[in-house]
mmCIF file of N, CA and C in Angstrom:
data_model
loop_
_atom_site.group_PDB
_atom_site.id
_atom_site.type_symbol
_atom_site.label_atom_id
_atom_site.label_comp_id
_atom_site.label_asym_id
_atom_site.label_seq_id
_atom_site.Cartn_x
_atom_site.Cartn_y
_atom_site.Cartn_z
ATOM 1 N N MET A 1 125.723 100.764 100.043
ATOM 2 C CA MET A 1 126.368 99.819 100.928
ATOM 3 C C MET A 1 127.535 100.509 101.602
ATOM 4 N N PRO A 2 127.536 100.579 102.888
ATOM 5 C CA PRO A 2 128.573 101.319 103.593
ATOM 6 C C PRO A 2 129.918 100.623 103.487
ATOM 7 N N SER A 3 130.947 101.435 103.301
ATOM 8 C CA SER A 3 132.292 100.874 103.302
ATOM 9 C C SER A 3 132.701 100.652 104.754
ATOM 10 N N SER A 4 133.720 99.866 104.950
ATOM 11 C CA SER A 4 134.134 99.535 106.315
ATOM 12 C C SER A 4 134.631 100.745 107.087
ATOM 13 N N ASN A 5 135.048 101.798 106.390
ATOM 14 C CA ASN A 5 135.541 102.984 107.085
ATOM 15 C C ASN A 5 134.549 104.149 107.038
ATOM 16 N N ARG A 6 133.322 103.880 106.642
ATOM 17 C CA ARG A 6 132.319 104.937 106.546
ATOM 18 C C ARG A 6 131.062 104.484 107.278
ATOM 19 N N GLN A 7 130.520 105.375 108.071
ATOM 20 C CA GLN A 7 129.286 105.062 108.791
ATOM 21 C C GLN A 7 128.096 105.060 107.835
ATOM 22 N N ALA A 8 127.088 104.291 108.171
ATOM 23 C CA ALA A 8 125.863 104.258 107.374
ATOM 24 C C ALA A 8 125.177 105.619 107.435
ATOM 25 N N PHE A 9 124.381 105.903 106.425
ATOM 26 C CA PHE A 9 123.635 107.153 106.400
ATOM 27 C C PHE A 9 122.676 107.180 107.584
ATOM 28 N N PRO A 10 122.670 108.275 108.358
ATOM 29 C CA PRO A 10 121.869 108.336 109.591
ATOM 30 C C PRO A 10 120.402 108.694 109.363
ATOM 31 N N CYS A 11 119.676 107.829 108.705
ATOM 32 C CA CYS A 11 118.255 108.068 108.448
ATOM 33 C C CYS A 11 117.438 107.644 109.656
ATOM 34 N N SER A 12 116.531 108.520 110.071
ATOM 35 C CA SER A 12 115.670 108.196 111.214
ATOM 36 C C SER A 12 114.388 107.500 110.778
ATOM 37 N N GLY A 13 114.118 107.452 109.475
ATOM 38 C CA GLY A 13 112.903 106.827 108.985
ATOM 39 C C GLY A 13 111.654 107.648 109.225
ATOM 40 N N CYS A 14 111.801 108.959 109.331
ATOM 41 C CA CYS A 14 110.654 109.827 109.636
ATOM 42 C C CYS A 14 109.678 109.969 108.472
ATOM 43 N N GLY A 15 110.156 109.757 107.246
ATOM 44 C CA GLY A 15 109.297 109.845 106.076
ATOM 45 C C GLY A 15 109.168 111.228 105.456
ATOM 46 N N LYS A 16 109.875 112.220 105.981
ATOM 47 C CA LYS A 16 109.766 113.573 105.416
ATOM 48 C C LYS A 16 110.130 113.591 103.933
ATOM 49 N N CYS A 17 111.217 112.938 103.577
ATOM 50 C CA CYS A 17 111.641 112.962 102.172
ATOM 51 C C CYS A 17 110.653 112.206 101.290
ATOM 52 N N CYS A 18 110.043 111.156 101.799
ATOM 53 C CA CYS A 18 109.064 110.361 101.046
ATOM 54 C C CYS A 18 107.751 111.113 100.880
ATOM 55 N N SER A 19 107.509 112.081 101.744
ATOM 56 C CA SER A 19 106.280 112.865 101.699
ATOM 57 C C SER A 19 106.422 114.136 100.882
ATOM 58 N N ARG A 20 107.607 114.350 100.320
ATOM 59 C CA ARG A 20 107.855 115.573 99.551
ATOM 60 C C ARG A 20 108.667 115.289 98.286
ATOM 61 N N VAL A 21 108.370 114.192 97.623
ATOM 62 C CA VAL A 21 109.148 113.813 96.432
ATOM 63 C C VAL A 21 109.010 114.821 95.301
ATOM 64 N N HIS A 22 107.947 115.594 95.315
ATOM 65 C CA HIS A 22 107.723 116.595 94.265
ATOM 66 C C HIS A 22 108.713 117.761 94.342
ATOM 67 N N GLN A 23 109.441 117.891 95.432
ATOM 68 C CA GLN A 23 110.352 119.014 95.609
ATOM 69 C C GLN A 23 111.731 118.787 95.004
ATOM 70 N N SER A 24 111.984 117.627 94.438
ATOM 71 C CA SER A 24 113.283 117.331 93.842
ATOM 72 C C SER A 24 113.098 116.783 92.434
ATOM 73 N N ALA A 25 113.900 117.266 91.508
ATOM 74 C CA ALA A 25 113.827 116.777 90.127
ATOM 75 C C ALA A 25 114.146 115.283 90.051
ATOM 76 N N GLU A 26 115.005 114.813 90.948
ATOM 77 C CA GLU A 26 115.401 113.403 90.931
ATOM 78 C C GLU A 26 114.290 112.464 91.406
ATOM 79 N N THR A 27 113.358 112.962 92.205
ATOM 80 C CA THR A 27 112.316 112.097 92.760
ATOM 81 C C THR A 27 110.898 112.472 92.335
ATOM 82 N N ALA A 28 110.744 113.536 91.576
ATOM 83 C CA ALA A 28 109.410 114.010 91.185
ATOM 84 C C ALA A 28 108.602 112.941 90.449
ATOM 85 N N TRP A 29 109.255 112.076 89.728
ATOM 86 C CA TRP A 29 108.555 111.018 88.981
ATOM 87 C C TRP A 29 107.866 110.008 89.897
ATOM 88 N N LEU A 30 108.213 110.014 91.187
ATOM 89 C CA LEU A 30 107.593 109.108 92.152
ATOM 90 C C LEU A 30 106.313 109.690 92.762
ATOM 91 N N ASP A 31 106.026 110.950 92.463
ATOM 92 C CA ASP A 31 104.876 111.653 93.037
ATOM 93 C C ASP A 31 103.566 111.004 92.614
ATOM 94 N N ARG A 32 102.730 110.667 93.575
ATOM 95 C CA ARG A 32 101.425 110.064 93.273
ATOM 96 C C ARG A 32 100.369 111.129 92.971
ATOM 97 N N GLY A 33 100.782 112.395 92.998
ATOM 98 C CA GLY A 33 99.879 113.495 92.667
ATOM 99 C C GLY A 33 99.698 114.501 93.779
ATOM 100 N N ASP A 34 100.144 114.154 94.973
ATOM 101 C CA ASP A 34 100.010 115.074 96.108
ATOM 102 C C ASP A 34 101.352 115.340 96.798
ATOM 103 N N GLY A 35 102.434 115.030 96.108
ATOM 104 C CA GLY A 35 103.767 115.248 96.665
ATOM 105 C C GLY A 35 104.327 114.049 97.398
ATOM 106 N N VAL A 36 103.494 113.073 97.702
ATOM 107 C CA VAL A 36 103.913 111.881 98.445
ATOM 108 C C VAL A 36 104.328 110.795 97.458
ATOM 109 N N CYS A 37 105.362 110.058 97.788
ATOM 110 C CA CYS A 37 105.826 108.953 96.946
ATOM 111 C C CYS A 37 104.736 107.900 96.819
ATOM 112 N N ARG A 38 104.529 107.433 95.619
ATOM 113 C CA ARG A 38 103.489 106.424 95.367
ATOM 114 C C ARG A 38 103.777 105.094 96.057
ATOM 115 N N ASN A 39 104.997 104.910 96.541
ATOM 116 C CA ASN A 39 105.379 103.672 97.215
ATOM 117 C C ASN A 39 105.475 103.819 98.732
ATOM 118 N N TYR A 40 105.044 104.952 99.248
ATOM 119 C CA TYR A 40 105.161 105.225 100.674
ATOM 120 C C TYR A 40 103.844 104.946 101.388
ATOM 121 N N ASP A 41 103.909 104.147 102.418
ATOM 122 C CA ASP A 41 102.752 103.854 103.261
ATOM 123 C C ASP A 41 102.776 104.856 104.416
ATOM 124 N N GLU A 42 101.932 105.865 104.329
ATOM 125 C CA GLU A 42 101.925 106.920 105.343
ATOM 126 C C GLU A 42 101.537 106.407 106.723
ATOM 127 N N ALA A 43 100.589 105.517 106.798
ATOM 128 C CA ALA A 43 100.145 104.995 108.098
ATOM 129 C C ALA A 43 101.260 104.235 108.801
ATOM 130 N N GLY A 44 101.952 103.408 108.063
ATOM 131 C CA GLY A 44 103.020 102.600 108.650
ATOM 132 C C GLY A 44 104.389 103.257 108.590
ATOM 133 N N LYS A 45 104.460 104.421 107.904
ATOM 134 C CA LYS A 45 105.718 105.151 107.720
ATOM 135 C C LYS A 45 106.819 104.232 107.206
ATOM 136 N N GLN A 46 106.497 103.558 106.083
ATOM 137 C CA GLN A 46 107.502 102.678 105.488
ATOM 138 C C GLN A 46 107.315 102.600 103.977
ATOM 139 N N CYS A 47 108.373 102.212 103.326
ATOM 140 C CA CYS A 47 108.360 102.034 101.882
ATOM 141 C C CYS A 47 107.776 100.665 101.559
ATOM 142 N N LEU A 48 106.826 100.666 100.632
ATOM 143 C CA LEU A 48 106.178 99.417 100.250
ATOM 144 C C LEU A 48 107.052 98.554 99.336
ATOM 145 N N ILE A 49 108.077 99.167 98.748
ATOM 146 C CA ILE A 49 108.972 98.423 97.855
ATOM 147 C C ILE A 49 110.433 98.555 98.310
ATOM 148 N N TYR A 50 110.642 98.635 99.604
ATOM 149 C CA TYR A 50 111.971 98.939 100.142
ATOM 150 C C TYR A 50 113.078 98.085 99.520
ATOM 151 N N ALA A 51 112.890 96.790 99.432
ATOM 152 C CA ALA A 51 113.933 95.910 98.886
ATOM 153 C C ALA A 51 114.218 96.189 97.419
ATOM 154 N N ASP A 52 113.235 96.735 96.704
ATOM 155 C CA ASP A 52 113.372 97.011 95.277
ATOM 156 C C ASP A 52 113.254 98.498 94.952
ATOM 157 N N ARG A 53 113.493 99.350 95.930
ATOM 158 C CA ARG A 53 113.328 100.791 95.717
ATOM 159 C C ARG A 53 114.318 101.298 94.671
ATOM 160 N N PRO A 54 113.983 102.405 94.009
ATOM 161 C CA PRO A 54 114.855 102.954 92.966
ATOM 162 C C PRO A 54 116.200 103.418 93.530
ATOM 163 N N LEU A 55 117.174 103.525 92.649
ATOM 164 C CA LEU A 55 118.519 103.942 93.053
ATOM 165 C C LEU A 55 118.504 105.264 93.811
ATOM 166 N N VAL A 56 117.714 106.222 93.383
ATOM 167 C CA VAL A 56 117.681 107.533 94.038
ATOM 168 C C VAL A 56 117.286 107.411 95.514
ATOM 169 N N CYS A 57 116.592 106.357 95.867
ATOM 170 C CA CYS A 57 116.182 106.123 97.253
ATOM 171 C C CYS A 57 117.200 105.294 98.030
ATOM 172 N N ARG A 58 118.181 104.792 97.353
ATOM 173 C CA ARG A 58 119.262 104.020 97.978
ATOM 174 C C ARG A 58 120.421 104.999 98.196
ATOM 175 N N VAL A 59 120.329 105.718 99.280
ATOM 176 C CA VAL A 59 121.194 106.882 99.524
ATOM 177 C C VAL A 59 122.672 106.579 99.308
ATOM 178 N N GLU A 60 123.181 105.540 99.908
ATOM 179 C CA GLU A 60 124.612 105.258 99.823
ATOM 180 C C GLU A 60 125.026 104.824 98.423
ATOM 181 N N GLU A 61 124.214 104.015 97.772
ATOM 182 C CA GLU A 61 124.529 103.588 96.415
ATOM 183 C C GLU A 61 124.458 104.767 95.445
ATOM 184 N N TYR A 62 123.456 105.627 95.614
ATOM 185 C CA TYR A 62 123.328 106.816 94.768
ATOM 186 C C TYR A 62 124.559 107.707 94.935
ATOM 187 N N TYR A 63 124.964 107.902 96.174
ATOM 188 C CA TYR A 63 126.168 108.700 96.450
ATOM 189 C C TYR A 63 127.369 108.118 95.710
ATOM 190 N N LEU A 64 127.591 106.829 95.856
ATOM 191 C CA LEU A 64 128.758 106.190 95.232
ATOM 192 C C LEU A 64 128.727 106.319 93.711
ATOM 193 N N GLN A 65 127.570 106.164 93.103
ATOM 194 C CA GLN A 65 127.468 106.194 91.648
ATOM 195 C C GLN A 65 127.448 107.590 91.048
ATOM 196 N N HIS A 66 126.940 108.565 91.796
ATOM 197 C CA HIS A 66 126.738 109.884 91.192
ATOM 198 C C HIS A 66 127.435 111.055 91.877
ATOM 199 N N LEU A 67 127.755 110.950 93.143
ATOM 200 C CA LEU A 67 128.221 112.138 93.858
ATOM 201 C C LEU A 67 129.554 112.002 94.574
ATOM 202 N N SER A 68 130.126 110.829 94.587
ATOM 203 C CA SER A 68 131.349 110.613 95.371
ATOM 204 C C SER A 68 132.555 111.388 94.844
ATOM 205 N N THR A 69 132.514 111.828 93.593
ATOM 206 C CA THR A 69 133.615 112.641 93.068
ATOM 207 C C THR A 69 133.416 114.120 93.362
ATOM 208 N N GLN A 70 132.202 114.490 93.805
ATOM 209 C CA GLN A 70 131.901 115.891 94.096
ATOM 210 C C GLN A 70 131.977 116.224 95.580
ATOM 211 N N PHE A 71 131.643 115.252 96.423
ATOM 212 C CA PHE A 71 131.580 115.485 97.864
ATOM 213 C C PHE A 71 132.200 114.315 98.613
ATOM 214 N N THR A 72 132.774 114.599 99.764
ATOM 215 C CA THR A 72 133.169 113.508 100.651
ATOM 216 C C THR A 72 131.883 112.951 101.251
ATOM 217 N N TRP A 73 131.956 111.758 101.817
ATOM 218 C CA TRP A 73 130.776 111.169 102.459
ATOM 219 C C TRP A 73 130.277 112.079 103.579
ATOM 220 N N GLY A 74 131.183 112.631 104.370
ATOM 221 C CA GLY A 74 130.797 113.516 105.465
ATOM 222 C C GLY A 74 130.076 114.764 104.966
ATOM 223 N N GLU A 75 130.566 115.358 103.881
ATOM 224 C CA GLU A 75 129.909 116.531 103.306
ATOM 225 C C GLU A 75 128.517 116.170 102.798
ATOM 226 N N PHE A 76 128.417 115.046 102.124
ATOM 227 C CA PHE A 76 127.139 114.578 101.595
ATOM 228 C C PHE A 76 126.126 114.356 102.717
ATOM 229 N N VAL A 77 126.549 113.711 103.787
ATOM 230 C CA VAL A 77 125.663 113.468 104.923
ATOM 231 C C VAL A 77 125.202 114.796 105.518
ATOM 232 N N LYS A 78 126.116 115.738 105.712
ATOM 233 C CA LYS A 78 125.753 117.043 106.280
ATOM 234 C C LYS A 78 124.744 117.766 105.404
ATOM 235 N N ILE A 79 124.969 117.780 104.099
ATOM 236 C CA ILE A 79 124.034 118.434 103.172
ATOM 237 C C ILE A 79 122.650 117.827 103.317
ATOM 238 N N ASN A 80 122.581 116.504 103.345
ATOM 239 C CA ASN A 80 121.288 115.831 103.435
ATOM 240 C C ASN A 80 120.624 116.029 104.782
ATOM 241 N N LEU A 81 121.392 116.032 105.849
ATOM 242 C CA LEU A 81 120.804 116.292 107.170
ATOM 243 C C LEU A 81 120.281 117.721 107.280
ATOM 244 N N ASP A 82 120.979 118.663 106.654
ATOM 245 C CA ASP A 82 120.510 120.049 106.627
ATOM 246 C C ASP A 82 119.201 120.168 105.847
ATOM 247 N N ILE A 83 119.120 119.475 104.716
ATOM 248 C CA ILE A 83 117.895 119.481 103.922
ATOM 249 C C ILE A 83 116.762 118.850 104.708
ATOM 250 N N CYS A 84 117.039 117.735 105.355
ATOM 251 C CA CYS A 84 116.020 117.053 106.157
ATOM 252 C C CYS A 84 115.498 117.959 107.268
ATOM 253 N N ALA A 85 116.399 118.668 107.928
ATOM 254 C CA ALA A 85 115.985 119.564 109.021
ATOM 255 C C ALA A 85 115.100 120.698 108.503
ATOM 256 N N ALA A 86 115.299 121.092 107.233
ATOM 257 C CA ALA A 86 114.521 122.181 106.663
ATOM 258 C C ALA A 86 113.147 121.734 106.164
ATOM 259 N N LEU A 87 112.934 120.450 106.042
ATOM 260 C CA LEU A 87 111.635 119.942 105.533
ATOM 261 C C LEU A 87 110.527 120.102 106.554
#
């Protein structure tokens, strides 16, 4: 949930991260066997359980609970955008 002084995470909804869950220890358990998240609808490019998706998929909440003491929000966003560009 974005704070009033922080912009929302700039996700384009491209699905790259959902199509490569096997590449991260935090999301590997979501792999349906081919690297794609078992909850990802490839045709519609959307999460089938979006409202109930796991914490690791809730970028801002995950940041607040696990990474906010290690990185500023801006640093976290840059790291993730760099990773996304490399996918």
